[in-house]
mmCIF file of C-alpha atoms and ligand atoms in Angstrom:
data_model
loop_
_atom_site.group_PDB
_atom_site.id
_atom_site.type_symbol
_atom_site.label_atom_id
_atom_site.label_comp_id
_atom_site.label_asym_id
_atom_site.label_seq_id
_atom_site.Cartn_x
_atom_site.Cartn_y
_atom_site.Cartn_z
ATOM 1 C CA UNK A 1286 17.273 -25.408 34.600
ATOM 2 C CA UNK A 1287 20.476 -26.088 32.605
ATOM 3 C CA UNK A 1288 22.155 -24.380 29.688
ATOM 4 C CA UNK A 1289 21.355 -26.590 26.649
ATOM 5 C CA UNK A 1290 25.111 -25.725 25.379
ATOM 6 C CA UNK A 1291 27.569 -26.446 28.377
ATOM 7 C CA UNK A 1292 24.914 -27.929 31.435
ATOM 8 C CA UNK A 1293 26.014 -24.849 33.428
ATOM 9 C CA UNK A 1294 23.024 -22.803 35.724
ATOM 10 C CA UNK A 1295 20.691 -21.176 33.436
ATOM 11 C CA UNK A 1296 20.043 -17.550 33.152
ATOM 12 C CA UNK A 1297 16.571 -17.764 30.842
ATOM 13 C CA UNK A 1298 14.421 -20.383 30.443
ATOM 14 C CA UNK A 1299 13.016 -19.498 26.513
ATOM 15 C CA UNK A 1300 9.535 -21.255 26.767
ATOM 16 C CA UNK A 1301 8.596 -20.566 23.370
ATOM 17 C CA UNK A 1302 11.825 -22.688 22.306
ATOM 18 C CA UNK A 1303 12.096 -24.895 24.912
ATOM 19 C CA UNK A 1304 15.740 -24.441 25.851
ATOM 20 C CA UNK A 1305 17.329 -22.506 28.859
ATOM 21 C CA UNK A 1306 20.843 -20.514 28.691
ATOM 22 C CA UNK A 1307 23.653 -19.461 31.147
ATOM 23 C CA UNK A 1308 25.189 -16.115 30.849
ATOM 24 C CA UNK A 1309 27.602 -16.555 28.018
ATOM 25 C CA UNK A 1310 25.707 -18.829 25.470
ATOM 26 C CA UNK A 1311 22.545 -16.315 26.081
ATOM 27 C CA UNK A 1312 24.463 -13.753 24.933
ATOM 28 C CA UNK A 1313 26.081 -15.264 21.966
ATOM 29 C CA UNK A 1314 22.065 -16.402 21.278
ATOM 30 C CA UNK A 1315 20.957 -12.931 20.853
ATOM 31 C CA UNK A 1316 24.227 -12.162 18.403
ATOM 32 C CA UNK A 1317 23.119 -14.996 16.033
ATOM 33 C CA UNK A 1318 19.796 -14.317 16.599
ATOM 34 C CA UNK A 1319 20.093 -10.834 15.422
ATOM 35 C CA UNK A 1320 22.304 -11.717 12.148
ATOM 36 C CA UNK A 1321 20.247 -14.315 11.317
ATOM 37 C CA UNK A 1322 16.799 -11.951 11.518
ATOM 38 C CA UNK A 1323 18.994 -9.210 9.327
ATOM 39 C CA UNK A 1324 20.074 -11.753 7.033
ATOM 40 C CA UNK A 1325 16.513 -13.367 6.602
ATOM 41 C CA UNK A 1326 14.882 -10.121 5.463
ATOM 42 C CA UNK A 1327 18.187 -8.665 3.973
ATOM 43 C CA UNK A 1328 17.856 -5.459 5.782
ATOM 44 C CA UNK A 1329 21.037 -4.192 5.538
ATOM 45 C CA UNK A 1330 24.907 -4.658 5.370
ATOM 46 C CA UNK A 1331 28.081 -3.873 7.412
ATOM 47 C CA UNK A 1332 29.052 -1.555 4.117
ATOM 48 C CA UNK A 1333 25.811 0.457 4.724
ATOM 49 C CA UNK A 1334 25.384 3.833 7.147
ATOM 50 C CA UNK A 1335 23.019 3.452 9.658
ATOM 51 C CA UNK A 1336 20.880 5.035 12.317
ATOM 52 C CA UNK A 1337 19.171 3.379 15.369
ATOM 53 C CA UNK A 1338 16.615 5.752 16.895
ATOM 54 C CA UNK A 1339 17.313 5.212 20.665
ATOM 55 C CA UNK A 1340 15.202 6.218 23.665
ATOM 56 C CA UNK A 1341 16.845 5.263 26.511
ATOM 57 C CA UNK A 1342 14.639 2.464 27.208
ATOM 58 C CA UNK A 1343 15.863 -1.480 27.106
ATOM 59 C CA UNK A 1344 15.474 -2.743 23.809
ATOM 60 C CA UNK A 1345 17.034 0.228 21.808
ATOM 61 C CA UNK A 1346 20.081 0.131 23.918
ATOM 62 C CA UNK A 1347 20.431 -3.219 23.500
ATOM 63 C CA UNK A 1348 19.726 -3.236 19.465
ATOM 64 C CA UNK A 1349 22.211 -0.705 19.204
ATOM 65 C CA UNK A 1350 24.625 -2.837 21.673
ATOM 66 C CA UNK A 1351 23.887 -6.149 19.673
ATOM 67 C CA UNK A 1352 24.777 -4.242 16.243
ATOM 68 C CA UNK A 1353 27.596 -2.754 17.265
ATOM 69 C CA UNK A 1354 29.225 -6.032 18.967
ATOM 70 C CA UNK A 1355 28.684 -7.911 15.500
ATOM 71 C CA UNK A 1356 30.513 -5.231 13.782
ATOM 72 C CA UNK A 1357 27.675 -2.723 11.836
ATOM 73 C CA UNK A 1358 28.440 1.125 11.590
ATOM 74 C CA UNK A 1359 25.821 2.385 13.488
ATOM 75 C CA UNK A 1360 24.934 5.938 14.836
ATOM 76 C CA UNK A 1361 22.224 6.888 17.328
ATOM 77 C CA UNK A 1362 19.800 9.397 17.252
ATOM 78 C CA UNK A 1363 17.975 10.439 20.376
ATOM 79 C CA UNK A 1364 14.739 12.736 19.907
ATOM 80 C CA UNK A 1365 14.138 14.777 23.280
ATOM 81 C CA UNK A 1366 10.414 14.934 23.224
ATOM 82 C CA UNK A 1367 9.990 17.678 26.728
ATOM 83 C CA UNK A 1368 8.366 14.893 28.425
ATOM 84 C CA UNK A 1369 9.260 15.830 32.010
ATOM 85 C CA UNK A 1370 5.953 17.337 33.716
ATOM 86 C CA UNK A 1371 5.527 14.522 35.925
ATOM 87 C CA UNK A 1372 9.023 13.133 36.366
ATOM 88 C CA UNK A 1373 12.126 13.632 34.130
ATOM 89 C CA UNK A 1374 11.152 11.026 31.464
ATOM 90 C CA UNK A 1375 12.898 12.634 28.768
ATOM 91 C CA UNK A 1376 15.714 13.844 30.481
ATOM 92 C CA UNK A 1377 16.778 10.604 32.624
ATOM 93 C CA UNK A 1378 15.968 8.976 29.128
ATOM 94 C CA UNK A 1379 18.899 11.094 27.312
ATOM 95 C CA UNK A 1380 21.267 10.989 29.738
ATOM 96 C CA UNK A 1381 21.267 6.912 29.650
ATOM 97 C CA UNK A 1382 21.796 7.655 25.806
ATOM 98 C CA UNK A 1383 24.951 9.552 26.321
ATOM 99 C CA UNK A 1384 26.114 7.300 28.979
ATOM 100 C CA UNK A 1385 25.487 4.547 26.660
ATOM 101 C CA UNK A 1386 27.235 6.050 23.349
ATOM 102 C CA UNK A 1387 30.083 7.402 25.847
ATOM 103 C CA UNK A 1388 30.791 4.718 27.305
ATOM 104 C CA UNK A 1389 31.291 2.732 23.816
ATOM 105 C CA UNK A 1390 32.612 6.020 21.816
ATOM 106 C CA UNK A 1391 29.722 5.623 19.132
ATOM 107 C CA UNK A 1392 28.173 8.764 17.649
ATOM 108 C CA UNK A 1393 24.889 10.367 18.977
ATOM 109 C CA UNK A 1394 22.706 12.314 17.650
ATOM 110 C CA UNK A 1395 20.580 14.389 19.908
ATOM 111 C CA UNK A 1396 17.570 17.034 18.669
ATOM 112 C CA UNK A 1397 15.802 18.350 21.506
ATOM 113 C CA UNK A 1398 12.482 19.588 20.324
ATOM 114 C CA UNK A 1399 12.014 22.253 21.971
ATOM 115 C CA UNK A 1400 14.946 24.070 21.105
ATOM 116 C CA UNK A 1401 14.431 23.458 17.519
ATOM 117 C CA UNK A 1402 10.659 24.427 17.260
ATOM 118 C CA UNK A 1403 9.801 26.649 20.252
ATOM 119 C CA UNK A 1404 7.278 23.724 22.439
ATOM 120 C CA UNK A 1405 7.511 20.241 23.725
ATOM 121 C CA UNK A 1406 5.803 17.293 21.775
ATOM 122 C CA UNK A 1407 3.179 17.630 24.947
ATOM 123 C CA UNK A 1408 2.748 21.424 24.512
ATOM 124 C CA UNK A 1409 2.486 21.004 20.471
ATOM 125 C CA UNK A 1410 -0.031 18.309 20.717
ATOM 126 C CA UNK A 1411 -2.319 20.397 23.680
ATOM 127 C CA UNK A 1412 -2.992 22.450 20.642
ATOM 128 C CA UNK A 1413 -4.704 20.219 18.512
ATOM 129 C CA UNK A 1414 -8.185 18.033 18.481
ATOM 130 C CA UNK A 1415 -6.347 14.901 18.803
ATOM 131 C CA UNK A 1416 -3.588 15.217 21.211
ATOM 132 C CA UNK A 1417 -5.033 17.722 23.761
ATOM 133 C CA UNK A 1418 -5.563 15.252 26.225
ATOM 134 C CA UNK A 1419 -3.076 12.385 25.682
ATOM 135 C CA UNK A 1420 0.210 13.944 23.110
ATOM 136 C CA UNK A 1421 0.532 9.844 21.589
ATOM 137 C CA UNK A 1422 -0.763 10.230 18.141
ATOM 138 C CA UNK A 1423 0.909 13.420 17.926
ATOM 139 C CA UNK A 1424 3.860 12.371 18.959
ATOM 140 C CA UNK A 1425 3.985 9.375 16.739
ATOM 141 C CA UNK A 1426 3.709 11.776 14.109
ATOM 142 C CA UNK A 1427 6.887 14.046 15.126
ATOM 143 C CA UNK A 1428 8.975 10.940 15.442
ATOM 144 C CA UNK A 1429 7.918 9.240 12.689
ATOM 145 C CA UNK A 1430 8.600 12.940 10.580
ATOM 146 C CA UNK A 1431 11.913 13.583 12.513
ATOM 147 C CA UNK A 1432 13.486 10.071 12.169
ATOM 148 C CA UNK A 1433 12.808 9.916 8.777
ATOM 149 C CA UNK A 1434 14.342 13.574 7.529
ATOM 150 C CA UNK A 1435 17.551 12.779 9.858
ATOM 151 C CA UNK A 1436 18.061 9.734 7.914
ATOM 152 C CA UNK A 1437 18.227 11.049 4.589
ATOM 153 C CA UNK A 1438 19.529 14.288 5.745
ATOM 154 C CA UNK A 1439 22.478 12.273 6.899
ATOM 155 C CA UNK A 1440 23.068 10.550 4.116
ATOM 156 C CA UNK A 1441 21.853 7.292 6.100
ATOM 157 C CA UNK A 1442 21.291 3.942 3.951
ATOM 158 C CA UNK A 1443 18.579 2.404 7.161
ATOM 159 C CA UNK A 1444 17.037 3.630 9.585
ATOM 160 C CA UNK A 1445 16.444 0.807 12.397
ATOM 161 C CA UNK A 1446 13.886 0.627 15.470
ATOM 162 C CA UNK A 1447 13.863 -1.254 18.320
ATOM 163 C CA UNK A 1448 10.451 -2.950 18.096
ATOM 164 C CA UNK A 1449 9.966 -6.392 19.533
ATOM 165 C CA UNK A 1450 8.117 -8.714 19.207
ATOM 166 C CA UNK A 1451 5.777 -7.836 21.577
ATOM 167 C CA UNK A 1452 5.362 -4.498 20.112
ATOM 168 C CA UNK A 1453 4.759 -5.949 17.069
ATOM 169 C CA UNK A 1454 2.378 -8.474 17.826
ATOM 170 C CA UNK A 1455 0.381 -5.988 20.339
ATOM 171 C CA UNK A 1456 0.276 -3.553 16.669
ATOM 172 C CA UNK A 1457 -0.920 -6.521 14.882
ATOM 173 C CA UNK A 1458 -3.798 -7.223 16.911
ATOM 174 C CA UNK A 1459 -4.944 -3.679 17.307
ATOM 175 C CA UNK A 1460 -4.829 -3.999 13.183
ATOM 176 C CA UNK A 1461 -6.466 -7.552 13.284
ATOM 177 C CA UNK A 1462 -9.082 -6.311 15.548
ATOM 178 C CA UNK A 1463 -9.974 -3.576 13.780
ATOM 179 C CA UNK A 1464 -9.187 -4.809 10.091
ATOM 180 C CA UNK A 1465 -7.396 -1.770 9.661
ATOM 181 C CA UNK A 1466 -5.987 -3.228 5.703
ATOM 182 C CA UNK A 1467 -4.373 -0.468 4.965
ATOM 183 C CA UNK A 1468 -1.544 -0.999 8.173
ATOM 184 C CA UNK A 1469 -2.181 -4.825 7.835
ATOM 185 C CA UNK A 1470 -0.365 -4.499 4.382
ATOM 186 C CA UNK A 1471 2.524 -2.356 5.432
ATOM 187 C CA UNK A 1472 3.647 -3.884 8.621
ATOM 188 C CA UNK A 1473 6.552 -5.912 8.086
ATOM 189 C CA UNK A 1474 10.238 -6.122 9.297
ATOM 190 C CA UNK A 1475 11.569 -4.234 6.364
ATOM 191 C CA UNK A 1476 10.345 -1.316 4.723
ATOM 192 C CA UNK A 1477 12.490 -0.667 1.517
ATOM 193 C CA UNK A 1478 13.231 3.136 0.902
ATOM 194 C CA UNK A 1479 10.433 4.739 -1.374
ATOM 195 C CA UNK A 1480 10.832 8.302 -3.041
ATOM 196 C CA UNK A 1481 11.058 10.748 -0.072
ATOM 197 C CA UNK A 1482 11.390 8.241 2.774
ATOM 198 C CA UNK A 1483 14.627 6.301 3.728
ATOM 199 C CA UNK A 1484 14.460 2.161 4.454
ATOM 200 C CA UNK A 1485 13.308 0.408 7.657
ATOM 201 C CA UNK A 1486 14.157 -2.187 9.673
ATOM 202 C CA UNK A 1487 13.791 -4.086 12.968
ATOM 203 C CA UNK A 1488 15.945 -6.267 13.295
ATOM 204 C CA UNK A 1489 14.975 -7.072 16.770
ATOM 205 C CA UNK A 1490 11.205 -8.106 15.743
ATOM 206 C CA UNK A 1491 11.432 -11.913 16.923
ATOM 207 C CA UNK A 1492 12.407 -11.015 20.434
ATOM 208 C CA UNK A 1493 10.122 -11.088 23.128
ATOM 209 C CA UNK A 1494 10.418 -8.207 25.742
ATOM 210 C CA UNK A 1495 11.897 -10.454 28.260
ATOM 211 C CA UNK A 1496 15.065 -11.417 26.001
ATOM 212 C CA UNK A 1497 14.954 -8.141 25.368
ATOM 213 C CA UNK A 1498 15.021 -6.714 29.256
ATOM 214 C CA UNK A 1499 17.653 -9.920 30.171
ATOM 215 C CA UNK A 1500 20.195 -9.191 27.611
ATOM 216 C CA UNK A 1501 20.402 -5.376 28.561
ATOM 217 C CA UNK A 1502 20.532 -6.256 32.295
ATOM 218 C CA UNK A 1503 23.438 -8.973 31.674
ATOM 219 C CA UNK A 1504 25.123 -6.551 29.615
ATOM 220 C CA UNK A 1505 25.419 -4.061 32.402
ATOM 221 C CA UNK A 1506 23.823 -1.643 30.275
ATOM 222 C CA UNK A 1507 21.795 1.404 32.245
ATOM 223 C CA UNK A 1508 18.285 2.309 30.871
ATOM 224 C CA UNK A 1509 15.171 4.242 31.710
ATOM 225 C CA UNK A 1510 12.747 1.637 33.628
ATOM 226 C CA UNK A 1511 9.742 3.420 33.422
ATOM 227 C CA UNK A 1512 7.266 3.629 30.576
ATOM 228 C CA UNK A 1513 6.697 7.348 28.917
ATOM 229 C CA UNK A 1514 4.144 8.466 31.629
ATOM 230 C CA UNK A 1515 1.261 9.162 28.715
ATOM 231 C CA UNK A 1516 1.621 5.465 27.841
ATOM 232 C CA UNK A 1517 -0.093 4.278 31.344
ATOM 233 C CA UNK A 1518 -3.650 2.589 30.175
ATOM 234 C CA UNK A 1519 -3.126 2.978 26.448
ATOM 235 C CA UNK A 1520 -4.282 0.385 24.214
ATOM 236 C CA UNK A 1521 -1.156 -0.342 23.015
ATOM 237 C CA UNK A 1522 -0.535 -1.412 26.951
ATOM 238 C CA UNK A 1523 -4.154 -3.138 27.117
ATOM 239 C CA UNK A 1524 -3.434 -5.587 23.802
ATOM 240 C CA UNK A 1525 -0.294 -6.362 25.179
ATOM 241 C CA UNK A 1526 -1.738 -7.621 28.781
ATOM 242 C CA UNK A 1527 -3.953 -9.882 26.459
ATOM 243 C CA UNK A 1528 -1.630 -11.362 24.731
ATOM 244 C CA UNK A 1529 0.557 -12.113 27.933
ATOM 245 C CA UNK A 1530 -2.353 -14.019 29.114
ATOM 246 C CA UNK A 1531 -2.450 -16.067 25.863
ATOM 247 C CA UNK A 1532 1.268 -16.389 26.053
ATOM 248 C CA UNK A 1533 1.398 -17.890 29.882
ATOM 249 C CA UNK A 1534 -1.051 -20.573 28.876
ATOM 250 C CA UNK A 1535 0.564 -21.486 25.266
ATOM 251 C CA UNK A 1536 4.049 -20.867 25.342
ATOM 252 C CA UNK A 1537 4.945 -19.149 21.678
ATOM 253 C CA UNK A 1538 1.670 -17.668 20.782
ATOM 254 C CA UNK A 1539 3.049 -14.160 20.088
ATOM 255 C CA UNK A 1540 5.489 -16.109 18.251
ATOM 256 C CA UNK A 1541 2.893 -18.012 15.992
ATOM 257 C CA UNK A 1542 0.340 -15.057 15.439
ATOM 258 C CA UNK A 1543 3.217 -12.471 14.168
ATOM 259 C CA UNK A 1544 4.588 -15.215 12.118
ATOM 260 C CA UNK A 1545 1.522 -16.961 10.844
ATOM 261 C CA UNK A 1546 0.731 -12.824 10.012
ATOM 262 C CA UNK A 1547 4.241 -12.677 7.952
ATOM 263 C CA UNK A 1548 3.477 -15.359 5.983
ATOM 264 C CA UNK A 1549 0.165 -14.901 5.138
ATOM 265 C CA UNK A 1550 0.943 -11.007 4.183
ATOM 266 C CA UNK A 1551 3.574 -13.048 1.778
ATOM 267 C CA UNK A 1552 0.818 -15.047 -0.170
ATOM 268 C CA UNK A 1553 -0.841 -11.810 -0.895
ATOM 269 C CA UNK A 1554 -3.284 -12.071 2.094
ATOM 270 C CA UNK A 1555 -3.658 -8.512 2.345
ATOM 271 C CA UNK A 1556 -3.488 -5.782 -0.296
ATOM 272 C CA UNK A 1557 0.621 -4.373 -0.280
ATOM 273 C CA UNK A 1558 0.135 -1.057 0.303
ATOM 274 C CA UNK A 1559 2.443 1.290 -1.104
ATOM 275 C CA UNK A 1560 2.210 4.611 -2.188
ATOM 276 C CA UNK A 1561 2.987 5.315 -5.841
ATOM 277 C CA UNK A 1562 6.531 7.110 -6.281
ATOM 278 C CA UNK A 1563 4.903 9.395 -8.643
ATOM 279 C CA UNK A 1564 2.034 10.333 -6.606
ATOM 280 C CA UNK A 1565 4.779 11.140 -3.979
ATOM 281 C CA UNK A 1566 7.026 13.279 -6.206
ATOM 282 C CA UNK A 1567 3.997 15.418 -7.250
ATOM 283 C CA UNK A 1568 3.070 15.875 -3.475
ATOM 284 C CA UNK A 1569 6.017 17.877 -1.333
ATOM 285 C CA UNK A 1570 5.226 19.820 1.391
ATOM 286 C CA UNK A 1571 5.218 23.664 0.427
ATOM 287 C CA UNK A 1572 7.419 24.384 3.374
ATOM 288 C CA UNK A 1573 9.674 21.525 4.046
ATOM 289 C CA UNK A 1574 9.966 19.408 1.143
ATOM 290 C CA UNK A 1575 9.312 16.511 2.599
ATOM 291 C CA UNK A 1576 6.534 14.311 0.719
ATOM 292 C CA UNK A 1577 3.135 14.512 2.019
ATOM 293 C CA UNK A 1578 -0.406 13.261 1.416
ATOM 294 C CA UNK A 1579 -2.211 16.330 1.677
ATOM 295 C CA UNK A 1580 -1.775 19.366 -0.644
ATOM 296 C CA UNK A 1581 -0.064 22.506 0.439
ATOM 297 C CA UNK A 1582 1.642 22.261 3.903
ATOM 298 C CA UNK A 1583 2.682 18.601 5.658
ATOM 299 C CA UNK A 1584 0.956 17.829 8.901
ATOM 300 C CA UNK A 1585 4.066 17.976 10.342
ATOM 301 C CA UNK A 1586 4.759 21.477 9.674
ATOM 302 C CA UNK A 1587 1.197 22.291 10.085
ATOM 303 C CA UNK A 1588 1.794 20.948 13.580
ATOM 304 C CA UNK A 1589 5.119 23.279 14.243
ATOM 305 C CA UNK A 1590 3.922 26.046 12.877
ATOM 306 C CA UNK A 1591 1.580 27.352 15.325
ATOM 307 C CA UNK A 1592 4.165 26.811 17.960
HETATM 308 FE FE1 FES B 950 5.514 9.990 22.799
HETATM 309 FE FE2 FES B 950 4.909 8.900 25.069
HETATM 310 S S1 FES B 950 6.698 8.654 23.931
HETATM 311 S S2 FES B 950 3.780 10.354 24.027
HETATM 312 ZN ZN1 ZN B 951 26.088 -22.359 28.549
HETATM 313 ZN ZN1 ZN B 952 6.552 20.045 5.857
#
């Protein structure tokens, strides 16, 4: 296998593109790569403030790598969730954070959870219907809530995640599957700021996990290996073995669906959800401001307050 740029040994063999890459020329793939995705979608520019929400895993650390080598001004912000009742998850996971953002003098922003609102995301969510025996959904929710008011709290134009394209497509057939319209609308690589909730992007949505995993290891860039430990056997996990098995036998088929998805959500396959600014400015959360969909008090608060 031979670097399609200078013949030198190859580091990764991309099978959905048919070309292989040494060391250097890999690298300089995922810089262009990256630019061209945030150019594509126009998620944002190197004038703009922005926050990566990092985790300590691969692909964050290498987003927020990648975007800081082409020259964005990007901060992190690292939620500590309490996950550390079977091993330190979410401690191992912050310390790779401030190793990272050390290491390269870049700001980070760190709110551990249970400091702020009395209980772990695990503790919080053993409270409720949903998350007393797995914390996921739950969780989902306090990140989603948290990432969101630190943004505009910040003044921040984006706020970018590290999804890949794996992610993405594994999220895609869970929708597909269950022709769940209402997320089949609103999934797409940019989410432009609505009243009440700051912009969106991934700008790391076209690469697979692999690329992903190679560039932080070449890079020399320390992360936590191990999944969240309430991940093991979710569905998320599940989709993602299937579409492995569809990728081994045709090379780019994670590729094709997501795409062949992007452009049919383009020609108006699926109704564009979004929420009415108005409707939003009538609904704020008694308590925290923040819009909501339900009257009164947001789930998120609803969630926190019992703590
Ligand atoms: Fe939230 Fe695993 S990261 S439950
Ligand atoms: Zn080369
Ligand atoms: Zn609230």
């Amino acid at each position: 296998m031979k670097c399609k740029k200078c013949g030198q040994k190859a580091v990764i063999d991309l099978r959905q593109h048919n070309i292989a890459y040494c060391q250097e020329h890999y690298l300089e793939w995922v810089l262009n790569q990256t630019e061209r995705v945030i150019e594509k979608y126009d998620m944002f520019t190197k004038d703009e403030r922005l926050l990566v929400a990092v985790s300590g895993g691969k692909d964050s650390l290498a987003m927020w790598d990648v975007l800081w080598q082409l020259g964005y001004n990007v901060d992190g912000l690292y939620l500590d969730l309490g996950i550390n009742d079977q091993d330190p998850y979410s401690e191992n996971s912050r310390q790779f954070c401030q190793q990272f953002a050390a290491a390269r003098q870049l700001q980070l922003k760190i709110i551990d959870i249970r400091a702020k609102y009395g209980e772990t995301v695990p503790e919080m969510a053993s409270r409720t219907k949903r998350g007393h025996t797995k914390p996921c959904s739950q969780c989902g929710l306090v990140k989603r809530y948290l990432l969101n008011k630190e943004a505009l709290d910040g003044g921040y134009d984006a706020i970018l995640t590290a999804h890949n394209l794996d992610d993405e497509a594994a999220f895609l057939f869970a929708n597909v599957t269950h022709w769940s319209l209402d997320y089949l609308g609103r999934q797409y690589p940019l989410l432009p700021a609505t009243t009440g909730f700051a912009r969106k992007a991934k700008p790391f949505c076209r690469f697979y996990e692999r690329e992903t995993a190679t560039y932080a290891i070449l890079r020399g860039i320390q992360y936590v290996y191990t999944e969240c430990p309430y991940a093991v056997g979710s569905k998320q996990m599940r989709n993602k073995r299937y579409l492995n098995l569809m990728e081994d036998e045709q090379p780019g088929f994670k590729t094709q669906f997501y795409l062949g998805y992007l452009r049919a959500l383009k020609k108006g396959a699926f109704p564009h959800h979004q929420e009415k600014a108005e409707d939003l400015e009538l609904k704020r959360c008694t308590n925290c401001g923040q819009p909501t969909r339900s009257n009164g008090v947001c789930t998120f608060c609803r969630l926190v307050e019992d703590a």
